[in-house]
């Protein structure tokens, strides 16, 4: 094989050979992530002043909510592009976005008793809502670790599943801990 010709048996990790091999679930998630990212960024922009008013009620700075929405909207958009193109970084960003959903909804579940006690309200509906959301994200996470999906993203099948989960969830838990300790 010449140095100028690509080796068809060993494609570069970021090179897709057949885009039609994209699993339908990845296609659907890429479209959903794109819509979610755009709507999150738009909502963040439209509600900018409203979040400033809500910051007193919520107990944390409005800029934190605005920054979180903007960053997560951009992560969703970038993950959508990466998934669509079959890039390894798209898989990692998607994993981060999924993990963020699990951790955020898990955190909300853990916060409900304190909110009920502090405000004297019942949050039975909220408990079910956050539990369903966390379970939905967990199902998407399981799908993302499936052979069809990891095979679509070149080089990812070799990444140990436990190691990637520890990397993603470890970074998310550290992020939530820093935010909690900083703004508590």
Phi, psi and omega in degrees: 000134180284156179290338182272341181265138178290148178271111184294337180279340182228074180294152176298148185305326183269004185260122177267137180270320181222104181298338181289352179281001181295125177299146183300325178296322178293319177299312180297318179293323178298316178295315179299316179298320179297313178296318179296316180297314180296313182294323178295317179294319179295314179299317179300318180290317182290320185267013184309310181289324180296322179296328177297320178291323182284341185300325178296315181293319183283336176088016174215160187299142180297325181298330179293316177296315179298314181296319179298313179297317180296312181296315181292328174296318178291322177297316179298316179296314180296319178297321179299315179296314180298321177294316182300319182274350180076031181273146179300319181296333176294321177295314181295317178296320178297318178299319177297315181297317178296313179299320178300318178298319179294311182294317181298314180288327174295319177298319178297319178299318180290335182276342186303313180301321178294322178292317179300317181291317183292323185251356177065036180240157175268136182238037181300315179296324180292322179301312179297317181300310182290327177295317179295318179298312180299318178295320178298314177297321179297321177295320177295322177299314178300319177299318182293337176270359179291157183298322181297320182285312181294330176291330179292322179269104184304134177088345184280330181301335180276348179283123178299132184298316181296318180297316180293323178294319179296319179298309184293308184288327175298316179292323179292317179295320176297318179299313179296322180295316179297316180297317181295314181290327181287319188250013180280000000 
